PDB file of C-alpha atoms in Angstrom:
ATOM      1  CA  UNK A   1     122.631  67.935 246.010  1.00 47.00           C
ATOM      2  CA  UNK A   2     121.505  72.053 246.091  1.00 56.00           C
ATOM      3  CA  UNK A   3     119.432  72.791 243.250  1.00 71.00           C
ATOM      4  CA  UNK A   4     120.923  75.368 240.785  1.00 72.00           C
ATOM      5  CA  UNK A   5     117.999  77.631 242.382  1.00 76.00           C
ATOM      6  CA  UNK A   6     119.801  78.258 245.368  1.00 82.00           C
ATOM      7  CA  UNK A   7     123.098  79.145 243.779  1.00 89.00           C
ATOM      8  CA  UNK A   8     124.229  82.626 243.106  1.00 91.00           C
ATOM      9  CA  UNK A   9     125.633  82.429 240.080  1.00 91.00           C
ATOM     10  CA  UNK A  10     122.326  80.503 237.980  1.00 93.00           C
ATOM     11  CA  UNK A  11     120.316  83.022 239.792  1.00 92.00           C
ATOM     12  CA  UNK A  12     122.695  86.079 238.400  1.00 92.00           C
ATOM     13  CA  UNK A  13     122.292  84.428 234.814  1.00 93.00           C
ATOM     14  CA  UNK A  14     118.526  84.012 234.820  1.00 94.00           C
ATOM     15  CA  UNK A  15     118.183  87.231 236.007  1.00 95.00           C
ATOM     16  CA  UNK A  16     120.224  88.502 233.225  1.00 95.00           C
ATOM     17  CA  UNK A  17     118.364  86.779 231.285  1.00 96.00           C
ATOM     18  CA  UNK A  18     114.985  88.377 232.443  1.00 96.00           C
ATOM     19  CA  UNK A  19     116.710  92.022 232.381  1.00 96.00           C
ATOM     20  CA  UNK A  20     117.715  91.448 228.587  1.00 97.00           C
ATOM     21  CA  UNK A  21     114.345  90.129 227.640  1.00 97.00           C
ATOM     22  CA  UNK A  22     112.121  92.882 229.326  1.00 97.00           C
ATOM     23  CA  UNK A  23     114.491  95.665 228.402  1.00 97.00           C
ATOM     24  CA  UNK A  24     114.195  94.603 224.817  1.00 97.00           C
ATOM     25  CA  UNK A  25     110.326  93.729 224.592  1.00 97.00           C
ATOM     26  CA  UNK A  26     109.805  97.706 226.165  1.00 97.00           C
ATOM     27  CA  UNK A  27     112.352  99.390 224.176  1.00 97.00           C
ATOM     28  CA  UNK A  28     110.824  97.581 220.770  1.00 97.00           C
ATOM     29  CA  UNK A  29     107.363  98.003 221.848  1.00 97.00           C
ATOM     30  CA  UNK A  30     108.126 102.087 222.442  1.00 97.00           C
ATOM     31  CA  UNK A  31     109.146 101.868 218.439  1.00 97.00           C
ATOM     32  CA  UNK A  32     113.339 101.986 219.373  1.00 97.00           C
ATOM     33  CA  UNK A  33     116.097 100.039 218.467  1.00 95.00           C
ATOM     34  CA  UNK A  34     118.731 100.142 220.658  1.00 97.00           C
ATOM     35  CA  UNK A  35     120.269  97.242 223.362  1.00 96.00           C
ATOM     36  CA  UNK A  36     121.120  97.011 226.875  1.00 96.00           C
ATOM     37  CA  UNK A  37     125.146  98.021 226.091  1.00 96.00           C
ATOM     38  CA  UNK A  38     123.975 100.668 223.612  1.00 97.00           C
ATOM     39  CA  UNK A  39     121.280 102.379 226.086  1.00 98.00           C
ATOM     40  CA  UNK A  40     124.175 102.087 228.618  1.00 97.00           C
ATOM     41  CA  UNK A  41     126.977 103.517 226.196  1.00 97.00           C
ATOM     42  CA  UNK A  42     124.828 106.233 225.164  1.00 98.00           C
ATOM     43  CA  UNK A  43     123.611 107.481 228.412  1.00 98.00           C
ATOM     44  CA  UNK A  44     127.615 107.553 229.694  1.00 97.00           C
ATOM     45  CA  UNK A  45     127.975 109.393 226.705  1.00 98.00           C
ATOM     46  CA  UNK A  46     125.477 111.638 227.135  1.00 98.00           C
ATOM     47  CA  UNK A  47     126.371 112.440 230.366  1.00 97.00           C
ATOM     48  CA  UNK A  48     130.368 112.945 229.811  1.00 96.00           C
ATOM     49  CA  UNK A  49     130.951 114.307 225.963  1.00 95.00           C
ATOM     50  CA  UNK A  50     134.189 114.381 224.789  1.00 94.00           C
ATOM     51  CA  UNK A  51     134.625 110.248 227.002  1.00 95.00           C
ATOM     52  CA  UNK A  52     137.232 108.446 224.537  1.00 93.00           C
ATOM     53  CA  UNK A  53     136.400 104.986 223.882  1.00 92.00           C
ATOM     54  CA  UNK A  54     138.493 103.464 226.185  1.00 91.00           C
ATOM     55  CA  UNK A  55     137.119 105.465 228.979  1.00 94.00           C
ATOM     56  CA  UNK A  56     133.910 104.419 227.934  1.00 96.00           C
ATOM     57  CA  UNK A  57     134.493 100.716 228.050  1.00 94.00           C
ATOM     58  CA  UNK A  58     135.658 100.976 231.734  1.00 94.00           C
ATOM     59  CA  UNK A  59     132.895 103.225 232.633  1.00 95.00           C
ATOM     60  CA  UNK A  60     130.464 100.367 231.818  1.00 95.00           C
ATOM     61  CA  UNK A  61     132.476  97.726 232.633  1.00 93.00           C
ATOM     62  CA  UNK A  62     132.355  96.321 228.490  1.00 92.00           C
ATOM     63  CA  UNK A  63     135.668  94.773 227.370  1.00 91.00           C
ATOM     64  CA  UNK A  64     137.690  97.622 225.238  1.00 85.00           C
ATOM     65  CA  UNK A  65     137.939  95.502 222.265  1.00 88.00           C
ATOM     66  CA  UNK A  66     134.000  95.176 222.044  1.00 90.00           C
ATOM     67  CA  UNK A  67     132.940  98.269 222.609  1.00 94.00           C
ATOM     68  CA  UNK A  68     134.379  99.217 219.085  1.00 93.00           C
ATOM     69  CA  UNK A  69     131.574  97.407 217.579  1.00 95.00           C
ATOM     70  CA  UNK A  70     129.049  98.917 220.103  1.00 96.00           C
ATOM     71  CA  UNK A  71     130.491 102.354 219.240  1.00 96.00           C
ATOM     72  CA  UNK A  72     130.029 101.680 215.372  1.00 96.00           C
ATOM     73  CA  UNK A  73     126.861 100.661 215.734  1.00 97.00           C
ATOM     74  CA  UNK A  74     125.835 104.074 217.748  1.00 98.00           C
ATOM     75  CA  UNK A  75     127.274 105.748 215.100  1.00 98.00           C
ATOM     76  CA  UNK A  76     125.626 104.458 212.324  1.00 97.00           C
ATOM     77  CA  UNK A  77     122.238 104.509 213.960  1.00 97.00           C
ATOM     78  CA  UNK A  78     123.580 108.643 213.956  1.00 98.00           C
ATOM     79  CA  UNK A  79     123.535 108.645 217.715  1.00 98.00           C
ATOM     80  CA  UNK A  80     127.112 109.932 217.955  1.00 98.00           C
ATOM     81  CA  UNK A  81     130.058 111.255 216.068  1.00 97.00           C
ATOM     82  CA  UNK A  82     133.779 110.624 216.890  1.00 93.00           C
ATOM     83  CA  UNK A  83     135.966 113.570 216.908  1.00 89.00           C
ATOM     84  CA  UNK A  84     139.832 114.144 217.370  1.00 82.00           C
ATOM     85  CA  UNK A  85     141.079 115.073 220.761  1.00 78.00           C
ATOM     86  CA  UNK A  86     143.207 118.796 220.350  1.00 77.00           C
ATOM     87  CA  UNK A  87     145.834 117.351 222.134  1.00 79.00           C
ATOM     88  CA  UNK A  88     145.982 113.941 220.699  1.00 74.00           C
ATOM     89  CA  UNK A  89     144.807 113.149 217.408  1.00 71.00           C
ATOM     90  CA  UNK A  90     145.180 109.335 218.193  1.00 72.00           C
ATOM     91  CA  UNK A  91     142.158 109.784 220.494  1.00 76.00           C
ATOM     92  CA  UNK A  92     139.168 109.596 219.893  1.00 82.00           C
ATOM     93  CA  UNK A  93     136.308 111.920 221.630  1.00 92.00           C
ATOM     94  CA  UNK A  94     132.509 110.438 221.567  1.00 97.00           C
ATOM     95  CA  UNK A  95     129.575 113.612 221.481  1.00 97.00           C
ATOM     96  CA  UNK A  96     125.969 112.299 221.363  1.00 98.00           C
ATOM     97  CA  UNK A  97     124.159 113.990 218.333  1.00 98.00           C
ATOM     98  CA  UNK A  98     121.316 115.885 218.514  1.00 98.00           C
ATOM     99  CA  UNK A  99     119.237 112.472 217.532  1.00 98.00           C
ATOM    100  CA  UNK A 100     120.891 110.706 220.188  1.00 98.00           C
ATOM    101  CA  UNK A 101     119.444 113.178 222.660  1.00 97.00           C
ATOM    102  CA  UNK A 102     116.311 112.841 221.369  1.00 97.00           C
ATOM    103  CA  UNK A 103     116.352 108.812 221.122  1.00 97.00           C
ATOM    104  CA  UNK A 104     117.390 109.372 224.938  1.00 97.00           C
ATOM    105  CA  UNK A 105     115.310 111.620 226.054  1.00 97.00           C
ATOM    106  CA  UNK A 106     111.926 109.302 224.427  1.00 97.00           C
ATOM    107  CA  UNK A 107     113.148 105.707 225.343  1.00 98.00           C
ATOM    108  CA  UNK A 108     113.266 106.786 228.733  1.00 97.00           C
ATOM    109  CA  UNK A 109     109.532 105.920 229.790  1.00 97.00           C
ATOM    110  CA  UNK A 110     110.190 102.617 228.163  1.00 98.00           C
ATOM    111  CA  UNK A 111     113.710 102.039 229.808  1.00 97.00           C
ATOM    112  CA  UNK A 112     111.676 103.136 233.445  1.00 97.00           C
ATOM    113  CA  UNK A 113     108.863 100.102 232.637  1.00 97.00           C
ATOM    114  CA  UNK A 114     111.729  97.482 232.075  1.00 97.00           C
ATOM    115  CA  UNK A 115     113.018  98.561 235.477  1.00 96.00           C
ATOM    116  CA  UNK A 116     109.780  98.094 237.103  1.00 96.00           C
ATOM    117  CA  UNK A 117     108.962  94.988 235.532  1.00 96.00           C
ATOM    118  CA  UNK A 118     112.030  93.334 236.162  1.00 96.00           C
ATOM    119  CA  UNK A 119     111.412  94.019 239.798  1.00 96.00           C
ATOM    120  CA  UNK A 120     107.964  92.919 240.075  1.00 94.00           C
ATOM    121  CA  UNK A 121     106.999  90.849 242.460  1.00 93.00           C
ATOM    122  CA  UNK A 122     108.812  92.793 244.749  1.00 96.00           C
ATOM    123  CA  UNK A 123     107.699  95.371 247.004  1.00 96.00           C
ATOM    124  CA  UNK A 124     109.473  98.562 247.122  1.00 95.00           C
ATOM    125  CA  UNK A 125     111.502  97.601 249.847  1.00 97.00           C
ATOM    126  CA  UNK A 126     112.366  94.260 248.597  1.00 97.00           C
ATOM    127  CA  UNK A 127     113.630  96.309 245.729  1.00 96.00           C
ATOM    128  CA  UNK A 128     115.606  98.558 247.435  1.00 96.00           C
ATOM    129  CA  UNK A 129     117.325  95.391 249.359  1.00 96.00           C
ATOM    130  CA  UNK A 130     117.884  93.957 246.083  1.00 95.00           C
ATOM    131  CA  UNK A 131     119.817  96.555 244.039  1.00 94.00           C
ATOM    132  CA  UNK A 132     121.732  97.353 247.614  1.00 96.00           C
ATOM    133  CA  UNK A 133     122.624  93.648 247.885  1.00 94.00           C
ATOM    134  CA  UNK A 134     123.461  93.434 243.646  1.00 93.00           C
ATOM    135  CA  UNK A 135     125.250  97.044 243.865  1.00 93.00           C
ATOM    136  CA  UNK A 136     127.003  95.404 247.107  1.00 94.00           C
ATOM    137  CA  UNK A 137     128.110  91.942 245.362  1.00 92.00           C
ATOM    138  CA  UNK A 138     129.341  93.776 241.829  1.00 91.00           C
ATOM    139  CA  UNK A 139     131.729  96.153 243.935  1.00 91.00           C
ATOM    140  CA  UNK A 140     132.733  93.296 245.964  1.00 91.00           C
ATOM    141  CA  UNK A 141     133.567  91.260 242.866  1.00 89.00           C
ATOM    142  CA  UNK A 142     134.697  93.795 240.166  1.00 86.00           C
ATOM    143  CA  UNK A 143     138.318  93.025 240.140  1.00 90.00           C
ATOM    144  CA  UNK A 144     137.357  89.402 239.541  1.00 87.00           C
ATOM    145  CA  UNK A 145     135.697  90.395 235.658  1.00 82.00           C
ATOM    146  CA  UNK A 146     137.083  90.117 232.948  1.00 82.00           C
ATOM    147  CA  UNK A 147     136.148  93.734 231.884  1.00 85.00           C
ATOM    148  CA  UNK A 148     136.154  95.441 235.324  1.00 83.00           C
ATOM    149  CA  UNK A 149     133.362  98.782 235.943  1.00 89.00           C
ATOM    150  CA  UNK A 150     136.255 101.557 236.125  1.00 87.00           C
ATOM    151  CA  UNK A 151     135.757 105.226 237.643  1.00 79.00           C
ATOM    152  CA  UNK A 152     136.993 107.644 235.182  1.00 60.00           C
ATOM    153  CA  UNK A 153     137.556 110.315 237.755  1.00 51.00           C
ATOM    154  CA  UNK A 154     139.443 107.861 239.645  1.00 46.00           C
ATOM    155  CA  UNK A 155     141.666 106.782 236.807  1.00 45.00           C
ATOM    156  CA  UNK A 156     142.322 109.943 235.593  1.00 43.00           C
ATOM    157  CA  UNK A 157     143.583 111.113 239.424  1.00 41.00           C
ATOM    158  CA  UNK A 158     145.798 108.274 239.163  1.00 38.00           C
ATOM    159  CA  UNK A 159     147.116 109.373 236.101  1.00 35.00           C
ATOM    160  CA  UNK A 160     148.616 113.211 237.205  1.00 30.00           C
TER     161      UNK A 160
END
């Protein structure tokens, strides 16, 4: 009989597991409160104003019906505002606030120390493998999640 140790899949939990735990014990002990999904939502954000919530979901591979709630939560924490699309007012654009930024721009060093603890024990080559290998696996496997990582740029080519 293998030992769960040696099986992918226990592995990928406990080190979910481990991720969650460090990025949470950082981020509190740096005097924030936000989660994994909420760092991640807020960064994509960040990084593409005006992403609808849909796009959103996709973009960090979070089921569409959840990320409502993760969306609510950023916006009563006053990290961003929703705001009608011009050409559809069904649609709903997400802008990080100017508090948003600033929560972003100071969790950072705290968000950098989970990283490195999560990978410690490994040198920085081992780490390198690691991500390559993970990065490698997820792509290999997206279609098979129930909330699949989308490319906006992608979709939105398919879409003309």
């Amino acid at each position: 009989m293998t030992e769960n140790i040696e099986k992918p899949g226990h592995l990928a939990r406990r080190f979910q597991q481990i991720a969650v735990a460090v990025f949470h014990a950082e981020v509190e002990a740096a005097g924030f409160d936000l989660t994994p999904v909420q760092y991640a939502a807020l960064t994509t954000i960040a990084a593409r104003p005006g992403i609808d919530q849909a796009t959103l979901a996709g973009s960090i591979a979070y089921d569409r019906t959840t990320i409502t709630g993760v969306v609510d939560r950023l916006a009563l924490k006053g990290l961003v505002v929703r705001q009608s699309n011009r050409r559809d007012r069904r649609v709903r654009e997400l802008v990080t606030t100017e508090e948003g930024r600033r929560i972003l721009d100071g969790i950072e060093p705290a968000v950098q120390a989970a990283q490195r603890s999560m990978l410690r024990g490994l040198n920085a080559d081992e780490s390198d493998l690691l991500i390559r290998l993970l990065q490698k696996a997820v792509a290999a496997g997206n279609e098979l999640s129930r909330a699949p990582q989308r490319d906006a740029t992608a979709d939105a080519a398919n879409v003309r």
